[in-house]
Short mmCIF file of C-alpha atoms and ligand atoms in Angstrom, two decimals:
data_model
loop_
_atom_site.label_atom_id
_atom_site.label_comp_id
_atom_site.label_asym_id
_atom_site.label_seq_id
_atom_site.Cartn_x
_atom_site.Cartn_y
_atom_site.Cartn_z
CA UNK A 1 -44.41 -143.76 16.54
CA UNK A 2 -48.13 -144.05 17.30
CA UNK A 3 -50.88 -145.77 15.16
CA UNK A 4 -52.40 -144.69 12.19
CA UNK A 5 -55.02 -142.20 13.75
CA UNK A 6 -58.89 -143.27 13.19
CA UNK A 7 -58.45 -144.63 9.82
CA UNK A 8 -59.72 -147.84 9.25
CA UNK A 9 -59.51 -148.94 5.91
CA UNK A 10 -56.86 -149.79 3.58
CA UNK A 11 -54.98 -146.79 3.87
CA UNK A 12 -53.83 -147.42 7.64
CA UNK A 13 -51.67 -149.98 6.06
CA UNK A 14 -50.02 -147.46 4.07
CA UNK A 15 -51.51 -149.04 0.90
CA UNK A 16 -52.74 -146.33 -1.93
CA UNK A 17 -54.07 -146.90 -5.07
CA UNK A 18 -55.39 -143.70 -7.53
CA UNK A 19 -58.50 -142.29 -6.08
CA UNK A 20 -61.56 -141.66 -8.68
CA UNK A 21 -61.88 -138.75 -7.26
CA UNK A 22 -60.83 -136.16 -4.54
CA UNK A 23 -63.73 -133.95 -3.68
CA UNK A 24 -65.02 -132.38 -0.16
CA UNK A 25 -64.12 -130.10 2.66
CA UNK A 26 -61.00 -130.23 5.45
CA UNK A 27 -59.60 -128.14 7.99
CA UNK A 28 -56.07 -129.02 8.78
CA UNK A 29 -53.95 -129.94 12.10
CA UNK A 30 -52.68 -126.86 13.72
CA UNK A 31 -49.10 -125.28 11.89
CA UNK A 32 -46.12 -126.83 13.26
CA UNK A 33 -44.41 -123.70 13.24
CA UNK A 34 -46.85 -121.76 15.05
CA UNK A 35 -47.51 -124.13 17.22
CA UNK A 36 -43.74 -124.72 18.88
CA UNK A 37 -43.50 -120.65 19.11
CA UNK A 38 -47.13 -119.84 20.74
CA UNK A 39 -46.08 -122.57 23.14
CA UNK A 40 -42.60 -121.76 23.71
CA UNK A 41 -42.99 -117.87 24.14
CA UNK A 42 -46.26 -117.96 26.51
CA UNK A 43 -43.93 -120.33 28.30
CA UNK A 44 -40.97 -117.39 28.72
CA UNK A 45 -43.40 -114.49 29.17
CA UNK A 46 -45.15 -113.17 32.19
CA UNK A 47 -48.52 -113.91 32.59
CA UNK A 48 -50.96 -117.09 31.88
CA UNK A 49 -52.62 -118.13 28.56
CA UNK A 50 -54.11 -120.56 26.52
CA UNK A 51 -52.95 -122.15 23.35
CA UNK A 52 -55.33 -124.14 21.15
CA UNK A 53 -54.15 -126.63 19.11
CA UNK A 54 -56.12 -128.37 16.04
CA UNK A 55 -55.15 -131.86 16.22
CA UNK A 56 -51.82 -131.45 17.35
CA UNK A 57 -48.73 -133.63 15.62
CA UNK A 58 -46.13 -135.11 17.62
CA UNK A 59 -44.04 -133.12 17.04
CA UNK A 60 -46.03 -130.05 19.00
CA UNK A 61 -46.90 -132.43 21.71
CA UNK A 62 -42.77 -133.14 21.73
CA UNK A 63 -42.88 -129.62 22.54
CA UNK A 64 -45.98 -129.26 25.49
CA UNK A 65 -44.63 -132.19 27.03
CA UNK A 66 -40.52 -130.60 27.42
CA UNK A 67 -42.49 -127.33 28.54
CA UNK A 68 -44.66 -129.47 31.38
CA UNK A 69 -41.49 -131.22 32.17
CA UNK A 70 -40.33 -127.61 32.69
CA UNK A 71 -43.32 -126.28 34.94
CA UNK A 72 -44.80 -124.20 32.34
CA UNK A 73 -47.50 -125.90 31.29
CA UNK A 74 -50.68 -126.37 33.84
CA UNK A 75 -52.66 -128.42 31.86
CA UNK A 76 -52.90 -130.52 28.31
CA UNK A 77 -56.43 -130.64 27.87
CA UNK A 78 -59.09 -131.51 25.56
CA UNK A 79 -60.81 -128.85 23.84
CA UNK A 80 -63.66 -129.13 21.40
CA UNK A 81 -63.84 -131.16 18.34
CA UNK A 82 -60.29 -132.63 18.54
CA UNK A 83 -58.65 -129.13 19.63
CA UNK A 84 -56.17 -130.00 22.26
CA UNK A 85 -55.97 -126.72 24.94
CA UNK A 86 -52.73 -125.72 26.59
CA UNK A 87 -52.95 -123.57 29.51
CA UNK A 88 -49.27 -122.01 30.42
CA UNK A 89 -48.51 -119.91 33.12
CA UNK A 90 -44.59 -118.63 32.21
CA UNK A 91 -43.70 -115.76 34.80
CA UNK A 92 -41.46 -113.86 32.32
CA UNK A 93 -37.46 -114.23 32.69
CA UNK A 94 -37.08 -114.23 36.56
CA UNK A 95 -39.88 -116.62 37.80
CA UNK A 96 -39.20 -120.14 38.20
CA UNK A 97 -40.57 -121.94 35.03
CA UNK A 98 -38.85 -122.70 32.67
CA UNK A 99 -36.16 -123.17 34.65
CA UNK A 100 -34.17 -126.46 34.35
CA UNK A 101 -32.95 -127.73 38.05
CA UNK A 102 -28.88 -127.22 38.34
CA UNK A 103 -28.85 -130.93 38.81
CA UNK A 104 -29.59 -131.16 34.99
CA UNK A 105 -32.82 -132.45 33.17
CA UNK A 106 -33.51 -134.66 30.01
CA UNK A 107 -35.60 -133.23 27.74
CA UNK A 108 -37.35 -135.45 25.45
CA UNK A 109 -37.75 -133.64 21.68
CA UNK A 110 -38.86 -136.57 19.55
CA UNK A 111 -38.40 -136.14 15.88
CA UNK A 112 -39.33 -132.04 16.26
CA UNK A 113 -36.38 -130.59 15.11
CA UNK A 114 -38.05 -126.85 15.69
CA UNK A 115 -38.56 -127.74 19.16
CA UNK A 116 -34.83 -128.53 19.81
CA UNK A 117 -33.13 -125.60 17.84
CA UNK A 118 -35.79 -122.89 19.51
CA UNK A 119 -34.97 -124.97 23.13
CA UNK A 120 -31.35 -124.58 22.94
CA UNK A 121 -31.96 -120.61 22.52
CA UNK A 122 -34.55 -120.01 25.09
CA UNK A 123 -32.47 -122.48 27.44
CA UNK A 124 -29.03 -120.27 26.85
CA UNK A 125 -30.36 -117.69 28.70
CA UNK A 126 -31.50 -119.18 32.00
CA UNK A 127 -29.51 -120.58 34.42
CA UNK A 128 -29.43 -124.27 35.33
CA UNK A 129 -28.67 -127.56 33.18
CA UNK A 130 -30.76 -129.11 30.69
CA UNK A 131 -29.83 -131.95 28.03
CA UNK A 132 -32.06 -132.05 25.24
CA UNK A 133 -32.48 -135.78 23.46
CA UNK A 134 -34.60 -136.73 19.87
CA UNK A 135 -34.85 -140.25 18.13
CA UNK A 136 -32.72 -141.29 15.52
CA UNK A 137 -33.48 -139.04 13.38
CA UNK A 138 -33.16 -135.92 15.21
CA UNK A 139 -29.96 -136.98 16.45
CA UNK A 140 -28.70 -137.03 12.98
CA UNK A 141 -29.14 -133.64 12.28
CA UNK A 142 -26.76 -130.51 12.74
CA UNK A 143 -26.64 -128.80 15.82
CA UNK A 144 -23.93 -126.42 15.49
CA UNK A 145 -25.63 -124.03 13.52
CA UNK A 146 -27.47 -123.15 16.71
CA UNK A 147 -24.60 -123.91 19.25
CA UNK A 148 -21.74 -122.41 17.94
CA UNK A 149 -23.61 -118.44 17.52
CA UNK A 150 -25.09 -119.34 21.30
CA UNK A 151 -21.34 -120.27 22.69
CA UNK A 152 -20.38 -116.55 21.71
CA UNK A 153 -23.06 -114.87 23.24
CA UNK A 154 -21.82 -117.05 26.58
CA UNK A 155 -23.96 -120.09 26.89
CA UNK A 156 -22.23 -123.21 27.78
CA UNK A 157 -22.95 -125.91 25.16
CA UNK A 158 -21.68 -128.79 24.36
CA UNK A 159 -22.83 -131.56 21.50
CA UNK A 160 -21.98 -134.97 20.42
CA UNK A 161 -19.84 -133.98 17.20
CA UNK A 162 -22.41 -131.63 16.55
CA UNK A 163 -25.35 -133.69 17.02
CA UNK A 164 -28.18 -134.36 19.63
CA UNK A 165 -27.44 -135.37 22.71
CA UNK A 166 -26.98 -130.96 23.17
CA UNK A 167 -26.14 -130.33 27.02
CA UNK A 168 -27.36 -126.64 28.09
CA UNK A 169 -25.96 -124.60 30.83
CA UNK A 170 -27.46 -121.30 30.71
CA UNK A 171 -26.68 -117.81 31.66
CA UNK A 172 -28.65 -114.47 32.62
CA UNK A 173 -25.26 -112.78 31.13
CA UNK A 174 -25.20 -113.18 27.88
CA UNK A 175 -23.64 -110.86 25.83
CA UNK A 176 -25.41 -109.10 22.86
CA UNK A 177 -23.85 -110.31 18.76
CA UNK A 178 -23.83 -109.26 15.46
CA UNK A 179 -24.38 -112.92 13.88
CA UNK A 180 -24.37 -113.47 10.09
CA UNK A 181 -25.93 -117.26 9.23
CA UNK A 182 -24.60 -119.69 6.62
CA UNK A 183 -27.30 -121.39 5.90
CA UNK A 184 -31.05 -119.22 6.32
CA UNK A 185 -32.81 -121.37 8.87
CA UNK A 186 -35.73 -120.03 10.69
CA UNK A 187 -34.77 -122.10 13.14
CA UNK A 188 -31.60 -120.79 13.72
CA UNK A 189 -33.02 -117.01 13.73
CA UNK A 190 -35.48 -118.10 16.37
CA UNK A 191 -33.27 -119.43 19.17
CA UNK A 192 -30.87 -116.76 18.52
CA UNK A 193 -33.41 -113.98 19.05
CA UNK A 194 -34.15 -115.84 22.39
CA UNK A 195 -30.72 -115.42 23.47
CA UNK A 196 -31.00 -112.09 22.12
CA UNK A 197 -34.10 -111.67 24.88
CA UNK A 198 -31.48 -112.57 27.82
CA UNK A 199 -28.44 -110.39 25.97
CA UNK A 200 -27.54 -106.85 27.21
CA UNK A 201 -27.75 -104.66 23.97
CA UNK A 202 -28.71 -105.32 20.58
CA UNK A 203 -28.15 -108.42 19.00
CA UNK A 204 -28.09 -108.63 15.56
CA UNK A 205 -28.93 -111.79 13.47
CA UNK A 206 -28.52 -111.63 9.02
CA UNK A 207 -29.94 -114.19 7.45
CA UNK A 208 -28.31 -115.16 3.61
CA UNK A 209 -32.19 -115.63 2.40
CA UNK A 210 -35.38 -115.62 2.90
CA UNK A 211 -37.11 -117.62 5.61
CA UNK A 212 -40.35 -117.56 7.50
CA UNK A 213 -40.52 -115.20 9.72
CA UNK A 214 -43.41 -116.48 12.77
CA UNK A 215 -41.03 -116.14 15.22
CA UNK A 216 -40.73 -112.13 14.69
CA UNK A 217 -44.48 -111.45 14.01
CA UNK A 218 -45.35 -113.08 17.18
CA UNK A 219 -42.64 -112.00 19.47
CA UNK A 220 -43.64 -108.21 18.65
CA UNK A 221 -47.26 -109.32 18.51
CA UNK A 222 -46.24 -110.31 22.20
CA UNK A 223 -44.73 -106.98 23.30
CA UNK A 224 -40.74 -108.01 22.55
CA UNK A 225 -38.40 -105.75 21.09
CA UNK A 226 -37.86 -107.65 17.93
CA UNK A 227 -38.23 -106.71 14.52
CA UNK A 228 -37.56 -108.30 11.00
CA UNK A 229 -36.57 -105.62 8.11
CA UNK A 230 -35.27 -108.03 4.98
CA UNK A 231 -33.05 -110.39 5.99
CA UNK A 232 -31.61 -108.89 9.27
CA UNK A 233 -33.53 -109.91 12.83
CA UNK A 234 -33.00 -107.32 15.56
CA UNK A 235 -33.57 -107.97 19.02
CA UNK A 236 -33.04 -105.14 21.75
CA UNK A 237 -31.85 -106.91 25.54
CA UNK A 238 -32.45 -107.60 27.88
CA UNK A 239 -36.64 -107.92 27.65
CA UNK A 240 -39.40 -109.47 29.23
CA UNK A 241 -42.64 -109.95 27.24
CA UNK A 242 -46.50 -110.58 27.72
CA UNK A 243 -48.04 -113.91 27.68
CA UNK A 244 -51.29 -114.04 24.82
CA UNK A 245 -53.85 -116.48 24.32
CA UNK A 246 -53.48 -117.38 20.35
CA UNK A 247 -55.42 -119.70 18.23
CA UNK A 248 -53.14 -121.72 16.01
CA UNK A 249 -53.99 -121.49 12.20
CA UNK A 250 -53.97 -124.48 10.03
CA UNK A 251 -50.88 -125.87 8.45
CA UNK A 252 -50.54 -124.85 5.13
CA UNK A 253 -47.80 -127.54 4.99
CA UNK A 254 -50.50 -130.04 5.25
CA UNK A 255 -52.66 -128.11 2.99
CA UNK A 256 -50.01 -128.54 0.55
CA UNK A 257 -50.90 -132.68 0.23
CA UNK A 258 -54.26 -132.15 -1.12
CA UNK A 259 -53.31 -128.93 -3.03
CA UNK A 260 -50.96 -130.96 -5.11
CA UNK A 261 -53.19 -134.06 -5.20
CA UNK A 262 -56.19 -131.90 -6.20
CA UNK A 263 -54.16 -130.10 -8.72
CA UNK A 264 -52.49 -133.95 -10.25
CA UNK A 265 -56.00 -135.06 -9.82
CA UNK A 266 -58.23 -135.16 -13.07
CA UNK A 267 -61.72 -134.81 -10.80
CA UNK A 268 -60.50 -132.90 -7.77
CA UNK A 269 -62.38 -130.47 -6.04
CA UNK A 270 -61.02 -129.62 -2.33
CA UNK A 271 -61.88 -126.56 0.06
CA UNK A 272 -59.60 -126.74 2.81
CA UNK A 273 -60.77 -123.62 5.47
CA UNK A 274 -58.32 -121.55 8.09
CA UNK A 275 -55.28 -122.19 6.55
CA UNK A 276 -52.03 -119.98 7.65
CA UNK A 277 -51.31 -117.90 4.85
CA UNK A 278 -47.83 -116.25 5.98
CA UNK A 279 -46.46 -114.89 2.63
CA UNK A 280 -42.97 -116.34 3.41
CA UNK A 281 -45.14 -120.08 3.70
CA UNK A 282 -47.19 -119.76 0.27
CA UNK A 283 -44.69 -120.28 -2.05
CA UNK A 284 -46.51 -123.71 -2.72
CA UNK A 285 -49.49 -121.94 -4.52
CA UNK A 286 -46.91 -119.77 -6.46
CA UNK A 287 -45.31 -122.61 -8.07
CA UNK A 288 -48.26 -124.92 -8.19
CA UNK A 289 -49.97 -121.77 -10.14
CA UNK A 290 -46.81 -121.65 -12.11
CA UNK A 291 -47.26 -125.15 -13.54
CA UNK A 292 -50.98 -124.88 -14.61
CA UNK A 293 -52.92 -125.46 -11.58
CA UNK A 294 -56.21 -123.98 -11.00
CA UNK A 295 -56.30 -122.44 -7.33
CA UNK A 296 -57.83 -120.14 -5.22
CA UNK A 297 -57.91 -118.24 -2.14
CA UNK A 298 -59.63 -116.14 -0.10
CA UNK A 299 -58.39 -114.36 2.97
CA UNK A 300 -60.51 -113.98 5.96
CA UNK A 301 -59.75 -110.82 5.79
CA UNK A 302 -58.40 -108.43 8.63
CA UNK A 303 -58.84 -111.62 11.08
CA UNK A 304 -55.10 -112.44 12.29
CA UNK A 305 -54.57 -114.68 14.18
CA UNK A 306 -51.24 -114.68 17.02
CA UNK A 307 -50.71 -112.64 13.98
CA UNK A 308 -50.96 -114.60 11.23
CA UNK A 309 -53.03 -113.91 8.12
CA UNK A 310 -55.14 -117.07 7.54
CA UNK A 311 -57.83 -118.22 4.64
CA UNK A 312 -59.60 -120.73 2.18
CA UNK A 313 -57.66 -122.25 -0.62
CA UNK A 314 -59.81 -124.01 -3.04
CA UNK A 315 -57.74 -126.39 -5.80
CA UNK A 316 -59.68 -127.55 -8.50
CA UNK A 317 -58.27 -130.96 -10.74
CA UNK A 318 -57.94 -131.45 -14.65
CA UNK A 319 -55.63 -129.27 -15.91
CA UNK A 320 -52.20 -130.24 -17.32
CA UNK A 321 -49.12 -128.90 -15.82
CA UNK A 322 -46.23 -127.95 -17.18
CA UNK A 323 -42.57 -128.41 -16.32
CA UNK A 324 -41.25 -125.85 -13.76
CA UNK A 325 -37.38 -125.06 -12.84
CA UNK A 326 -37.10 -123.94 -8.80
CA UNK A 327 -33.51 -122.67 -7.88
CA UNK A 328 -32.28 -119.50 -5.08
CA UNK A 329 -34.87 -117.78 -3.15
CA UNK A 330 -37.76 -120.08 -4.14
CA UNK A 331 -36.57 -122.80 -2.30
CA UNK A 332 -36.73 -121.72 0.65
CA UNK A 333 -40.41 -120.53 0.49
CA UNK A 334 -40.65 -123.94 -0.30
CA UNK A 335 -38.95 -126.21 1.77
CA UNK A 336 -40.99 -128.37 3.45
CA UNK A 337 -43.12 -128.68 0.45
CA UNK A 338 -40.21 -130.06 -2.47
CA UNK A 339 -41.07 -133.45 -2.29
CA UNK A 340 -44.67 -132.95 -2.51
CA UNK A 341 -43.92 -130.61 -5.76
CA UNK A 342 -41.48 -133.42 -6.96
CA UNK A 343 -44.49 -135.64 -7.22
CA UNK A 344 -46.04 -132.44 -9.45
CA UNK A 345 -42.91 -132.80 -11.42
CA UNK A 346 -43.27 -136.68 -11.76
CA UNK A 347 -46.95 -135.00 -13.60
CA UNK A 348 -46.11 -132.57 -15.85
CA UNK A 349 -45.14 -132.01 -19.18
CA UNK A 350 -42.04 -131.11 -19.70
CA UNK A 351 -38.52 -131.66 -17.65
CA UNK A 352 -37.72 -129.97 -14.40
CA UNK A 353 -35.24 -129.15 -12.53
CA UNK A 354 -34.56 -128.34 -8.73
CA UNK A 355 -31.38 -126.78 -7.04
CA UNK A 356 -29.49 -125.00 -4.22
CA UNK A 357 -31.80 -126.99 -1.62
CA UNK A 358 -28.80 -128.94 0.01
CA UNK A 359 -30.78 -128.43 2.91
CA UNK A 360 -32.62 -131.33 2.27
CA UNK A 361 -30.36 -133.67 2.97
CA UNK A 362 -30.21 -132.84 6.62
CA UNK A 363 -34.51 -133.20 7.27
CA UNK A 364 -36.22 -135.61 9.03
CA UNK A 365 -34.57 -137.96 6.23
CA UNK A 366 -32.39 -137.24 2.96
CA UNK A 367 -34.91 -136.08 1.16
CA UNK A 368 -33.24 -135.57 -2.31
CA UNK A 369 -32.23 -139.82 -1.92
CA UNK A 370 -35.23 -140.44 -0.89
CA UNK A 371 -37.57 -139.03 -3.32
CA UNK A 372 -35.46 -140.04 -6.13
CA UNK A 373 -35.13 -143.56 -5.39
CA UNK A 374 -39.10 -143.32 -4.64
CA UNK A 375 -39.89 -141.98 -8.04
CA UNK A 376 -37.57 -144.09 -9.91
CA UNK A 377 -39.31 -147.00 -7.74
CA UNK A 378 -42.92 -145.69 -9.31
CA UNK A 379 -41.74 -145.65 -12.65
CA UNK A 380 -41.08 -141.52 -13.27
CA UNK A 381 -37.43 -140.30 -14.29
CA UNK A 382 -35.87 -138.97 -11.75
CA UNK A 383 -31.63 -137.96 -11.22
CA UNK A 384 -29.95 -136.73 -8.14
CA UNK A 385 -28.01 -133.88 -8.32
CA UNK A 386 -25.59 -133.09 -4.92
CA UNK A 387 -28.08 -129.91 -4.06
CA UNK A 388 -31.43 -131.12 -5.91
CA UNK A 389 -32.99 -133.37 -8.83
CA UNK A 390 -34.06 -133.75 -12.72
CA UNK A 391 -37.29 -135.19 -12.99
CA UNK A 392 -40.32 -135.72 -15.46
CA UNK A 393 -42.35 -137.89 -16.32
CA UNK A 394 -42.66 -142.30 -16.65
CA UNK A 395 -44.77 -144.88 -16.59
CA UNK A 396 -46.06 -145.76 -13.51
CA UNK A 397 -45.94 -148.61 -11.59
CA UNK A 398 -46.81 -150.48 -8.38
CA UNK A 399 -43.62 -149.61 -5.49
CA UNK A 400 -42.75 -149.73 -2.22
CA UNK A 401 -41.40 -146.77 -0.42
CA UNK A 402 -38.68 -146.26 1.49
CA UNK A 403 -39.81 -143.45 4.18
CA UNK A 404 -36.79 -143.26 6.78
CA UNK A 405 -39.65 -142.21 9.14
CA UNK A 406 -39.98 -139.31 7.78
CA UNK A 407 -43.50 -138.00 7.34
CA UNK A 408 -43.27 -135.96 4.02
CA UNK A 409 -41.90 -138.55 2.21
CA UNK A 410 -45.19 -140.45 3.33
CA UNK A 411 -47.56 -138.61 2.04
CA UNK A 412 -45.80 -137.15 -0.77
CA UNK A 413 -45.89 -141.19 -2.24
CA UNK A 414 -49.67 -141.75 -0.89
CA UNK A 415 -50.34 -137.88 -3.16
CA UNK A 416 -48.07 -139.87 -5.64
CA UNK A 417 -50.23 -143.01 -6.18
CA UNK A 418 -53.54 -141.30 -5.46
CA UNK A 419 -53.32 -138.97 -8.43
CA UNK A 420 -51.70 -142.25 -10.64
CA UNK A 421 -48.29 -140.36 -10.99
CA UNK A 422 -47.26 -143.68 -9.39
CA UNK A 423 -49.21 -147.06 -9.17
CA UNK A 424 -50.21 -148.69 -6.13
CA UNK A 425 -47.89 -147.76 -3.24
CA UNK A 426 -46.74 -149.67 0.03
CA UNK A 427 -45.54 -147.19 2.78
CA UNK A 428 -43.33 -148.13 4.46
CA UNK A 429 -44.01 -145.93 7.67
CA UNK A 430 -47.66 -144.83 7.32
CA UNK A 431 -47.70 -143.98 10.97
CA UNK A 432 -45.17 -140.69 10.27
CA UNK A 433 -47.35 -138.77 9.13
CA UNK A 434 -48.48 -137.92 12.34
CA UNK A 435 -45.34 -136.57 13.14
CA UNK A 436 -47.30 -133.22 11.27
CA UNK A 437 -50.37 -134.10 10.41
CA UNK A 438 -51.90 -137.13 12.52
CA UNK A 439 -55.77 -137.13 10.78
CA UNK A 440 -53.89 -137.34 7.25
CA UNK A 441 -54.94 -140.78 6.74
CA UNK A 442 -58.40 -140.16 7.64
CA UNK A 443 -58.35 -136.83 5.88
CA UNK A 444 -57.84 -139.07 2.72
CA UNK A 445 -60.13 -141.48 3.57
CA UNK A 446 -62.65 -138.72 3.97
CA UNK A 447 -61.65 -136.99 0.16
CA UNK A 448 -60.88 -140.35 -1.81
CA UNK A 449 -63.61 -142.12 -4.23
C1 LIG B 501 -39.05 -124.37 10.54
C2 LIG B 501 -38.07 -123.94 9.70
C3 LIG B 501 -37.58 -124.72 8.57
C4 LIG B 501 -38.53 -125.86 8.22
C5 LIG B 501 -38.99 -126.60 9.44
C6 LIG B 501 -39.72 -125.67 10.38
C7 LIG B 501 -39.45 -123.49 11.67
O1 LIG B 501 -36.32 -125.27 8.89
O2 LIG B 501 -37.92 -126.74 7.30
O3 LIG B 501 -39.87 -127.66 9.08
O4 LIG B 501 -40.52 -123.71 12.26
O5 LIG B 501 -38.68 -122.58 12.00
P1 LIG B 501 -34.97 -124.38 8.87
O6 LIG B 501 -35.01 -123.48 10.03
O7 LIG B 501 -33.87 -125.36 9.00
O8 LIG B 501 -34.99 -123.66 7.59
#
């Protein structure tokens, strides 16, 4: 894990106390999501292009640095103001990037459990051997849900009981599926529709719910035969596509720290500019709006970008929010963000309730344990449930917080004690926030009074 970026004061120890206020102007690291697919696809397409990067988490770089290791990236570069430029040059499905050696080749993903999944399907359809590693936590997560669909289609995979180390030995005959998914990952959906670009026919891919749906937008933004009606991906094999330059949006993920600390915050004022604003990632402003809180937005209008609608949110502090109950489809438009809205639960009036996100438990930590034992640490009520949580509101007090490493729980406890839902907070893994967002700590520093 690397050091707190830039920050200097108190907060770099992962020390937060409530803020007076939260007032001024941000634009965010680039979106994670983006980020992997704009740098994975320009890596499989034909052509050359350039992908800029806003501060880029570790979890992107996890990603440039397998696809150098693969000879498709020329150059990781230094762009203006902290924008990191990567210049790819793919050659589409028959040239030589992108092309592990037959003698195998370790790829390194980090923590980025994105960049492994959408690997393991753009690596199923090329020949040669590749074994893709993670840290602790990425080996802890489930694999099968990618390499069992890819071992029909033909690929040769093999995992450790499921998990990380995943060996790859691809194929340019891979045979076109009709997959249904038990669990909606956008993950999943994405490296199967990469396999589906090496298949011969149409491959079919039916998701049980909703899920974001980057990897569609920008594969038919790119010239693919892929499109997303519903739930059900479609991908017509076997097709090359055409490499873009694309500017990667900000993370409304990120954004979604200081919209719920403006929002908990009684003098909060925050403008945070060219934000992502895919409708299957805003779910956070729909519930945050739900419970009380006053905040805006304002497209860019017809400006897309790799094609992604992007915007200003503005989130303005002092009202009181009410209890909110988030079950079915609204998870999942809200994934990454439930333990940031937990701490808006730990606020409100009211109880509230959370289920059907079992998912949770298999993130970058358990992230139903470790919320609840967080909040109950901090003073708020807080139950587990098998597939979610009860929580509302305590009295707070000073805690320290067990991360795992895992860089939502971070911040979700820095939003936590900044806003007072919990009192002065000891983190224990500041550094993992950069895992997403690396200038979060100085981001803070830069809004805090
Ligand atoms: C992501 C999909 C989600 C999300 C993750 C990023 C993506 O995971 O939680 O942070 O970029 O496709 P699932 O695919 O498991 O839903």
């Amino acid at each position: 894990m690397s050091d707190v970026v830039g920050a200097t004061g108190v907060y770099a120890s992962g020390i937060v106390a409530a803020a007076d206020s939260l007032v001024g102007g941000l634009r965010l690291p680039a979106d994670k999501s983006v980020a992997h697919r704009a740098l994975l696809f320009n890596a499989m397409a034909e052509g050359e292009a350039e992908v800029t990067v806003a501060r880029p988490g570790e979890d992107v770089l996890s990603m440039a640095h397998v696809l150098q290791r693969l000879g498709a990236v020329e150059s990781i570069g230094e762009g203006p103001a902290e924008f990191t430029r990567v210049r790819l040059r793919g050659g589409g499905t028959r040239a030589a990037a992108l092309l592990p050696g037959a003698g195998g080749e370790t790829l390194d993903c980090g923590n980025a459990g994105t960049a492994m999944r959408l690997l393991i399907g753009a690596l199923a359809g090329r020949p040669g051997v590749a074994t893709l590693v993670g840290d602790a936590s990425l080996t802890a997560r489930p694999m099968e849900r990618v390499a069992a669909p890819l071992r029909s289609v033909g690929a040769d995979i093999v995992t450790e009981e499921g998990h990380a180390p995943v060996m790859v030995r691809g194929s340019r005959k891979l045979r076109a599926i009709e997959h249904r998914l038990s669990v909606a990952s956008a993950q999943v959906i994405g490296a199967l529709a990469l396999a589906g670009l090496a298949a011969q026919g149409t491959t079919v891919i039916t998701s049980p719910g909703p899920t974001r749906d980057h990897t569609e937008r920008m594969l038919a933004w790119l010239g693919a035969p892929v499109r997303r009606e519903g739930y059900v991906t479609t991908v017509e094999g076997p097709a090359g596509f055409r490499a873009r330059t694309i500017d990667v949006p900000g993370d409304i993920s990120g954004a979604a720290a200081w919209l719920v600390a403006g929002a908990l915050h009684p003098d909060a004022h925050i403008v945070i500019e060219e934000v992502g604003l895919n409708p299957s990632r805003t779910g956070i402003i729909d519930v945050l709006r739900e419970m009380g809180a006053d905040i805006k937005v304002a497209s860019d209008g017809p400006t897309e970008w790799c094609p992604e609608p992007v915007g200003t949110i503005i989130v303005s502090g002092g009202r009181p929010l009410r209890a909110i109950d988030l079950s079915g489809d609204r998870v999942a438009d809200v994934i990454d963000e439930l333990p940031l809205i937990a701490m808006a639960m730990a606020a409100a009036e009211g109880t509230s309730t959370l289920s059907g996100a079992r998912e949770l438990r298999v993130k970058e930590s358990d992230r139903i344990s470790r919320v609840v034992e967080g909040l109950q640490a901090v003073g708020a009520h807080a139950e587990e449930r098998e597939d979610g949580w009860i929580i509302s509101r305590g009295t707070p007090r000073d805690a320290a917080i067990r991360t795992d490493g895992d860089h939502r729980i971070a911040m979700s406890f820095a939003v936590a004690a900044l806003t007072g839902v919990a009192g002065t907070v000891e983190i224990d893994d500041p550094a993992s926030a950069a895992v997403s967002y690396p200038t979060f700590w100085t981001d803070l520093e830069h809004l805090a009074t």
